[in-house]
Amino acid sequence: MPVPPETDTLPPREAGAAEARWTRDAALALYEAPFNDLLFRAQSVHRQNFDPNRVQMSRLLSIKTGGCPEDCGYCSQSAHHATGLKASKLMEVERVVAEARKARDAGATRYCMGAAWRSPKSRDMDALLAMVAGVKGLGMETCMTLGMLDLDQARQLKEAGLDYYNHNIDTSERYYGEVITTRSFADRLETLDNVRTSGMKVCCGGILGMGEGVADRVDMLVSLANLPEPPESVPINMLIPIGGTPLGDAAPIDPIDFVRTIALARILMPRAHVRLSAGRTEMSDEMQALCFFAGANSIFVGDTLLTADNPGEDKDSALFRKLGIAPMEAPATQ
Ligand code: SAM
Ligand code: DTB
Ligand code: SF4
């Protein structure tokens, strides 16, 4: 019987441990192991850390859409691409809190507010802090994704009650420059460091299906797992090709490769919530079921992500019913 590589039997890394735990070779050996061995390993790790039949539900809201100065090759909101998206100003605080209440009543436990910025301006901070406080006041976990943050901004957001900050590395350090030129991989790491230092939890992942190779997927996950502290949330997005962007015609990723990447994320980051993020409208029930088996245990709910479509509540509750999956409870408010 083929024996899966034993690389994940290394002792759990202590919080803040300085030395890198995962090598690219060890991670690649897992990625390339026979599919059943990889999935069995991933599901075993998953069961040691989570209830395998519960999935956490987050809801997204675009609080400031389009007109973004960054040139991310996948994004509908970049001002560099002619995607036909209508740009809007920062939403009113009351409207954001009202939308969050609806999401909570529909079962979401985390509310994630996204803005199409390179970084927030000082004039926006008061409104952002009020949004965080308002959503937190509903008993939900709060998350924002606003682009780059300096340490002072991160501290203010933490102080207002922001639980998570989403800031993706998106791909490997090597492939990053093929996708984005207006900021660097090192810029991303600097913001992640500021978020960590402020005491917020880190939500950081990437996108698959941008023409990257297996080595890029593996390196991206190794970079995440080897951060001074691995992220608490790891969103794995499948590229939604957007007309007018440089990646609008990208070839779709093979679903088996996608599932392998989810499994590797689970093994490399055993305690993280691995989120099956963008792209679910193009995934079959069977593909999503395999992702949950491979260790994905969080999704975005609701019929839109930031600007793109997402399966609606009816489809997701039907899928959960078929699979015997229940929503994960919200943690007690801190
Ligand atoms: N402007 C902020 C930033 O880039 O950090 C926050 C918003 S941005 C839209 C959040 C993440 O969504 C990106 O880092 C990327 O991983 C993901 N994303 C954006 N467009 C996508 C697409 N078309 N398909 C899949 N994922 C996408
Ligand atoms: C993440 O990794 N995926 C979410 C969230 N973080 C902010 C965003 C997905 C965006 C999909 C494309 C869109 O809706 O425009
Ligand atoms: Fe702007 Fe974020 Fe889109 Fe990049 S991914 S163009 S930073 S909104």
Coordinates of C-alpha atoms and ligand atoms in Angstrom, one line a residue:
M1 CA 0.0 0.0 0.0
P2 CA 1.5 3.4 -0.9
V3 CA 2.5 5.3 2.2
P4 CA 1.8 9.0 2.2
P5 CA 4.8 11.2 3.0
E6 CA 5.3 11.7 6.7
T7 CA 6.2 15.4 6.4
D8 CA 3.2 16.6 8.4
T9 CA 4.1 14.5 11.4
L10 CA 6.6 17.2 12.4
P11 CA 5.8 18.6 15.9
P12 CA 3.3 21.5 15.8
R13 CA 5.0 24.8 15.4
E14 CA 4.8 27.1 18.4
A15 CA 3.3 30.5 17.9
G16 CA 6.0 33.0 17.0
A17 CA 8.6 30.3 16.2
A18 CA 11.2 31.9 14.0
E19 CA 12.4 29.0 11.9
A20 CA 10.6 27.9 8.7
R21 CA 8.7 24.7 9.2
W22 CA 7.8 23.6 5.7
T23 CA 10.2 23.2 2.8
R24 CA 9.0 23.4 -0.8
D25 CA 10.1 19.8 -1.4
A26 CA 8.1 18.4 1.4
A27 CA 5.0 20.4 0.4
L28 CA 5.5 19.4 -3.2
A29 CA 5.7 15.7 -2.3
L30 CA 2.4 16.0 -0.6
Y31 CA 0.8 17.9 -3.5
E32 CA 2.0 15.2 -5.9
A33 CA 1.1 12.2 -3.7
P34 CA -1.6 9.8 -5.0
F35 CA -4.9 11.7 -4.7
N36 CA -6.4 9.3 -2.2
D37 CA -3.4 9.4 0.0
L38 CA -3.4 13.2 -0.1
L39 CA -7.1 13.5 0.7
F40 CA -6.9 10.9 3.5
R41 CA -4.1 12.8 5.1
A42 CA -5.9 16.1 4.7
Q43 CA -9.1 14.8 6.1
S44 CA -7.3 13.2 9.1
V45 CA -5.6 16.5 9.9
H46 CA -8.9 18.2 9.5
R47 CA -10.6 15.9 12.0
Q48 CA -7.9 16.4 14.5
N49 CA -8.6 20.2 14.5
F50 CA -12.2 20.7 13.5
D51 CA -15.7 19.2 13.4
P52 CA -15.6 17.8 9.8
N53 CA -19.3 18.5 9.3
R54 CA -19.4 22.2 10.0
V55 CA -18.6 25.0 7.7
Q56 CA -18.3 28.7 8.7
M57 CA -20.2 31.2 6.7
S58 CA -18.9 34.7 5.9
R59 CA -20.7 37.4 4.0
L60 CA -19.0 40.1 1.8
L61 CA -20.0 43.6 1.1
S62 CA -18.2 46.0 -1.3
I63 CA -18.2 49.3 0.7
K64 CA -16.3 51.2 -2.0
T65 CA -16.4 49.8 -5.5
G66 CA -14.2 50.3 -8.6
G67 CA -11.8 53.0 -9.7
C68 CA -8.9 51.3 -7.9
P69 CA -5.4 52.6 -8.8
E70 CA -3.8 49.1 -8.5
D71 CA -3.4 47.0 -11.7
C72 CA -4.2 43.5 -10.4
G73 CA -4.6 41.5 -13.6
Y74 CA -7.6 39.5 -12.3
C75 CA -9.7 42.4 -10.9
S76 CA -12.9 43.9 -12.2
Q77 CA -12.3 47.0 -10.0
S78 CA -8.9 48.2 -11.3
A79 CA -9.0 51.5 -13.1
H80 CA -6.3 50.1 -15.4
H81 CA -8.8 47.7 -17.1
A82 CA -12.0 48.5 -19.1
T83 CA -14.4 46.1 -17.4
G84 CA -17.5 48.3 -17.6
L85 CA -17.9 48.4 -13.8
K86 CA -19.5 51.5 -12.3
A87 CA -17.3 53.0 -9.6
S88 CA -18.9 54.3 -6.4
K89 CA -18.0 56.3 -3.3
L90 CA -17.6 54.9 0.2
M91 CA -21.0 53.6 1.5
E92 CA -22.8 55.3 4.4
V93 CA -22.2 53.7 7.8
E94 CA -25.9 53.1 8.4
R95 CA -26.3 51.2 5.2
V96 CA -23.4 49.0 5.9
V97 CA -24.7 48.1 9.3
A98 CA -28.2 47.4 7.9
E99 CA -26.7 45.1 5.3
A100 CA -24.7 43.3 8.0
R101 CA -27.9 42.8 10.0
K102 CA -29.6 41.1 7.1
A103 CA -26.6 38.8 6.6
R104 CA -26.5 37.9 10.3
D105 CA -30.3 37.1 10.1
A106 CA -29.6 34.8 7.2
G107 CA -26.9 32.9 9.1
A108 CA -23.6 34.6 8.4
T109 CA -21.3 34.8 11.4
R110 CA -18.6 36.9 9.9
Y111 CA -19.0 40.2 7.9
C112 CA -16.3 41.2 5.5
M113 CA -16.2 44.7 4.1
G114 CA -14.0 45.3 1.1
A115 CA -12.9 48.6 -0.5
A116 CA -11.2 49.1 -3.9
W117 CA -8.3 51.1 -2.6
R118 CA -4.5 50.9 -2.6
S119 CA -4.8 51.9 1.0
P120 CA -7.3 53.8 3.1
K121 CA -7.0 57.6 3.3
S122 CA -7.0 59.4 6.7
R123 CA -10.3 61.1 5.8
D124 CA -12.0 57.7 5.5
M125 CA -10.8 56.3 8.9
D126 CA -13.7 57.7 11.0
A127 CA -16.3 56.1 8.8
L128 CA -14.4 52.8 8.7
L129 CA -14.1 52.7 12.5
A130 CA -17.8 53.4 12.9
M131 CA -18.6 50.6 10.5
V132 CA -16.5 48.2 12.5
A133 CA -18.1 49.2 15.8
G134 CA -21.6 49.0 14.3
V135 CA -21.1 45.5 12.8
K136 CA -19.4 44.2 15.9
G137 CA -22.4 45.5 17.9
L138 CA -24.6 43.0 16.0
G139 CA -22.6 40.2 17.6
M140 CA -20.8 39.3 14.3
E141 CA -17.1 38.8 13.7
T142 CA -15.7 41.6 11.6
C143 CA -13.3 41.6 8.7
M144 CA -12.1 44.3 6.4
T145 CA -10.0 44.3 3.2
L146 CA -8.9 47.8 2.3
G147 CA -5.5 47.4 0.7
M148 CA -2.2 48.3 2.5
L149 CA -2.3 49.4 6.1
D150 CA 0.4 51.1 8.2
L151 CA 0.8 50.2 11.8
D152 CA -1.2 53.1 13.1
Q153 CA -4.2 52.4 10.8
A154 CA -4.1 48.7 11.8
R155 CA -4.1 49.7 15.5
Q156 CA -7.0 52.0 15.1
L157 CA -9.1 49.3 13.3
K158 CA -8.2 46.7 16.0
E159 CA -9.2 49.2 18.7
A160 CA -12.6 49.7 17.0
G161 CA -13.2 46.0 17.2
L162 CA -11.9 44.6 13.9
D163 CA -11.3 40.9 14.3
Y164 CA -9.7 40.0 10.9
Y165 CA -7.9 41.8 8.2
N166 CA -7.9 40.2 4.7
H167 CA -4.8 40.8 2.6
N168 CA -3.9 38.1 0.1
I169 CA -0.5 37.3 -1.2
D170 CA -2.4 35.9 -4.2
T171 CA 0.3 33.7 -5.7
S172 CA 4.0 32.8 -5.3
E173 CA 6.6 35.5 -4.9
R174 CA 8.1 34.5 -8.3
Y175 CA 4.8 34.8 -10.2
Y176 CA 3.5 37.9 -8.4
G177 CA 5.0 40.4 -10.8
E178 CA 3.2 38.6 -13.7
V179 CA -0.1 39.5 -12.2
I180 CA 0.4 42.9 -10.4
T181 CA 3.0 45.6 -11.0
T182 CA 1.8 48.5 -8.9
R183 CA 2.9 46.9 -5.6
S184 CA 5.3 44.1 -4.6
F185 CA 5.0 40.8 -2.7
A186 CA 7.2 42.5 0.0
D187 CA 4.6 45.3 0.3
R188 CA 2.0 42.6 1.0
L189 CA 4.2 41.1 3.7
E190 CA 4.7 44.4 5.4
T191 CA 1.0 45.0 5.8
L192 CA 0.5 41.5 7.1
D193 CA 3.2 42.2 9.6
N194 CA 1.4 45.4 10.7
V195 CA -1.9 43.6 11.0
R196 CA -0.2 40.9 13.2
T197 CA 1.5 43.5 15.4
S198 CA -1.8 45.3 16.0
G199 CA -3.2 42.0 17.4
M200 CA -5.8 41.4 14.7
K201 CA -6.2 38.0 13.1
V202 CA -4.8 37.5 9.7
C203 CA -6.9 36.3 6.7
C204 CA -4.5 35.7 3.8
G205 CA -4.7 33.4 0.8
G206 CA -4.7 33.6 -3.0
I207 CA -6.1 32.8 -6.4
L208 CA -5.7 29.6 -8.5
G209 CA -6.2 29.5 -12.2
M210 CA -4.1 32.6 -13.2
G211 CA -1.7 30.6 -15.4
E212 CA 0.5 29.8 -12.4
G213 CA 2.4 26.4 -12.2
V214 CA 2.2 23.8 -9.5
A215 CA 5.4 25.2 -8.0
D216 CA 3.7 28.6 -7.6
R217 CA 0.7 27.1 -5.8
V218 CA 3.0 25.1 -3.5
D219 CA 5.3 28.1 -2.8
M220 CA 2.3 30.4 -2.1
L221 CA 1.1 27.9 0.6
V222 CA 4.6 27.4 2.0
S223 CA 5.0 31.2 2.3
L224 CA 1.7 31.4 4.3
A225 CA 2.5 28.4 6.5
N226 CA 6.0 29.8 7.2
L227 CA 4.8 33.3 8.2
P228 CA 6.0 34.1 11.8
E229 CA 2.4 33.0 12.7
P230 CA 0.3 31.3 10.0
P231 CA -3.0 33.0 9.1
E232 CA -6.1 32.1 11.0
S233 CA -8.1 32.2 7.7
V234 CA -6.9 31.1 4.3
P235 CA -9.2 32.1 1.4
I236 CA -8.5 30.0 -1.7
N237 CA -10.2 31.7 -4.7
M238 CA -10.7 30.2 -8.1
L239 CA -10.2 32.9 -10.7
I240 CA -13.4 34.4 -11.9
P241 CA -12.3 35.5 -15.4
I242 CA -13.5 39.1 -15.9
G243 CA -13.8 40.4 -19.5
G244 CA -11.5 43.4 -20.1
T245 CA -8.9 42.3 -17.6
P246 CA -5.6 40.7 -18.6
L247 CA -6.7 37.4 -17.2
G248 CA -10.2 37.5 -18.8
D249 CA -9.3 34.6 -21.1
A250 CA -7.2 32.5 -18.7
A251 CA -7.7 28.7 -19.0
P252 CA -9.6 27.3 -16.1
I253 CA -7.7 25.3 -13.5
D254 CA -8.2 21.5 -13.5
P255 CA -10.6 20.8 -10.6
I256 CA -8.4 18.0 -9.3
D257 CA -5.5 20.4 -9.0
F258 CA -7.8 22.8 -7.2
V259 CA -8.7 20.1 -4.7
R260 CA -5.1 19.2 -4.2
T261 CA -4.3 22.8 -3.3
I262 CA -7.1 22.9 -0.7
A263 CA -5.8 19.6 0.8
L264 CA -2.2 21.0 0.9
A265 CA -3.5 24.2 2.6
R266 CA -5.3 22.1 5.2
I267 CA -2.2 20.0 5.9
L268 CA 0.3 22.9 6.0
M269 CA -2.0 25.1 8.2
P270 CA -4.0 22.6 10.4
R271 CA -5.7 25.1 12.6
A272 CA -6.7 27.7 9.9
H273 CA -10.1 28.1 8.5
V274 CA -9.6 27.3 4.8
R275 CA -12.1 29.2 2.8
L276 CA -13.5 28.0 -0.5
S277 CA -13.9 31.5 -1.8
A278 CA -14.5 33.0 -5.2
G279 CA -15.5 30.8 -8.1
R280 CA -18.1 28.5 -6.6
T281 CA -20.7 29.3 -9.2
E282 CA -18.5 27.4 -11.7
M283 CA -17.9 24.4 -9.4
S284 CA -20.1 21.3 -9.4
D285 CA -21.6 20.0 -6.1
E286 CA -19.1 17.1 -6.4
M287 CA -16.1 19.5 -6.7
Q288 CA -17.3 21.5 -3.6
A289 CA -17.9 18.2 -1.7
L290 CA -14.3 17.1 -2.5
C291 CA -13.0 20.5 -1.3
F292 CA -14.9 20.1 2.0
F293 CA -13.5 16.6 2.3
A294 CA -10.0 18.0 1.6
G295 CA -10.4 20.4 4.5
A296 CA -12.2 23.5 3.3
N297 CA -14.4 24.7 6.2
S298 CA -15.6 28.1 5.3
I299 CA -17.4 29.8 2.4
F300 CA -18.8 33.1 1.4
V301 CA -22.6 33.1 1.3
G302 CA -25.0 35.3 -0.5
D303 CA -25.6 35.9 -4.2
T304 CA -22.7 38.3 -4.7
L305 CA -19.1 38.4 -3.6
L306 CA -17.7 42.0 -4.1
T307 CA -18.8 42.5 -7.7
A308 CA -19.1 38.9 -9.0
D309 CA -21.8 36.2 -8.6
N310 CA -21.8 33.6 -5.9
P311 CA -24.3 30.7 -5.4
G312 CA -27.4 32.0 -3.6
E313 CA -28.6 30.9 -0.2
D314 CA -31.1 28.3 -1.7
K315 CA -28.3 26.5 -3.6
D316 CA -26.0 26.5 -0.6
S317 CA -28.6 25.2 1.8
A318 CA -29.5 22.5 -0.6
L319 CA -25.8 21.5 -0.9
F320 CA -25.3 21.5 2.8
R321 CA -28.4 19.4 3.2
K322 CA -27.2 16.8 0.7
L323 CA -23.8 16.7 2.4
G324 CA -25.1 16.7 6.0
I325 CA -23.1 19.9 6.7
A326 CA -24.2 22.3 9.3
P327 CA -23.2 26.0 9.7
M328 CA -20.5 26.6 12.2
E329 CA -21.6 28.6 15.3
A330 CA -20.2 32.1 15.8
P331 CA -17.5 32.1 18.5
A332 CA -18.4 33.9 21.7
T333 CA -17.8 37.6 21.2
Q334 CA -14.5 38.7 22.6
Ligands
SAM1 N1 -8.3 46.1 -2.5 C1 -8.1 45.2 -1.5 C2 -6.9 44.3 -1.8 O1 -6.6 44.0 -3.0 O2 -6.3 43.9 -0.9 C3 -9.3 44.3 -1.2 C4 -10.2 43.8 -2.2 S1 -9.6 42.5 -3.3 C5 -10.9 42.4 -4.4 C6 -9.6 41.0 -2.4 C7 -9.1 39.8 -3.0 O3 -10.1 39.2 -3.9 C8 -7.9 39.8 -3.9 O4 -6.7 39.8 -3.2 C9 -8.1 38.5 -4.8 O5 -7.4 37.5 -4.1 C10 -9.6 38.3 -4.8 N2 -10.1 38.5 -6.1 C11 -10.3 39.7 -6.7 N3 -10.8 39.5 -8.0 C12 -10.9 38.2 -8.2 C13 -11.4 37.4 -9.3 N4 -11.8 37.9 -10.4 N5 -11.4 36.0 -9.1 C14 -10.9 35.5 -7.9 N6 -10.5 36.2 -6.9 C15 -10.5 37.5 -7.0
DTB2 C1 -10.9 36.8 -0.8 O1 -9.8 36.2 -0.8 N1 -11.9 36.7 -1.7 C2 -12.9 37.6 -1.5 C3 -12.4 38.4 -0.2 N2 -11.1 37.8 0.0 C4 -12.4 39.8 -0.1 C5 -13.1 38.5 -2.7 C6 -13.5 37.7 -3.9 C7 -13.7 38.7 -5.0 C8 -14.2 38.0 -6.2 C9 -14.4 38.9 -7.4 C10 -15.5 40.0 -7.2 O2 -16.5 39.8 -6.5 O3 -15.2 41.1 -7.7
SF4_3 FE1 -7.7 47.2 -6.3 FE2 -7.9 45.1 -4.6 FE3 -8.8 44.9 -7.1 FE4 -6.2 45.0 -6.8 S1 -7.6 43.4 -6.1 S2 -7.4 46.2 -8.3 S3 -6.1 46.3 -5.0 S4 -9.6 46.2 -5.5

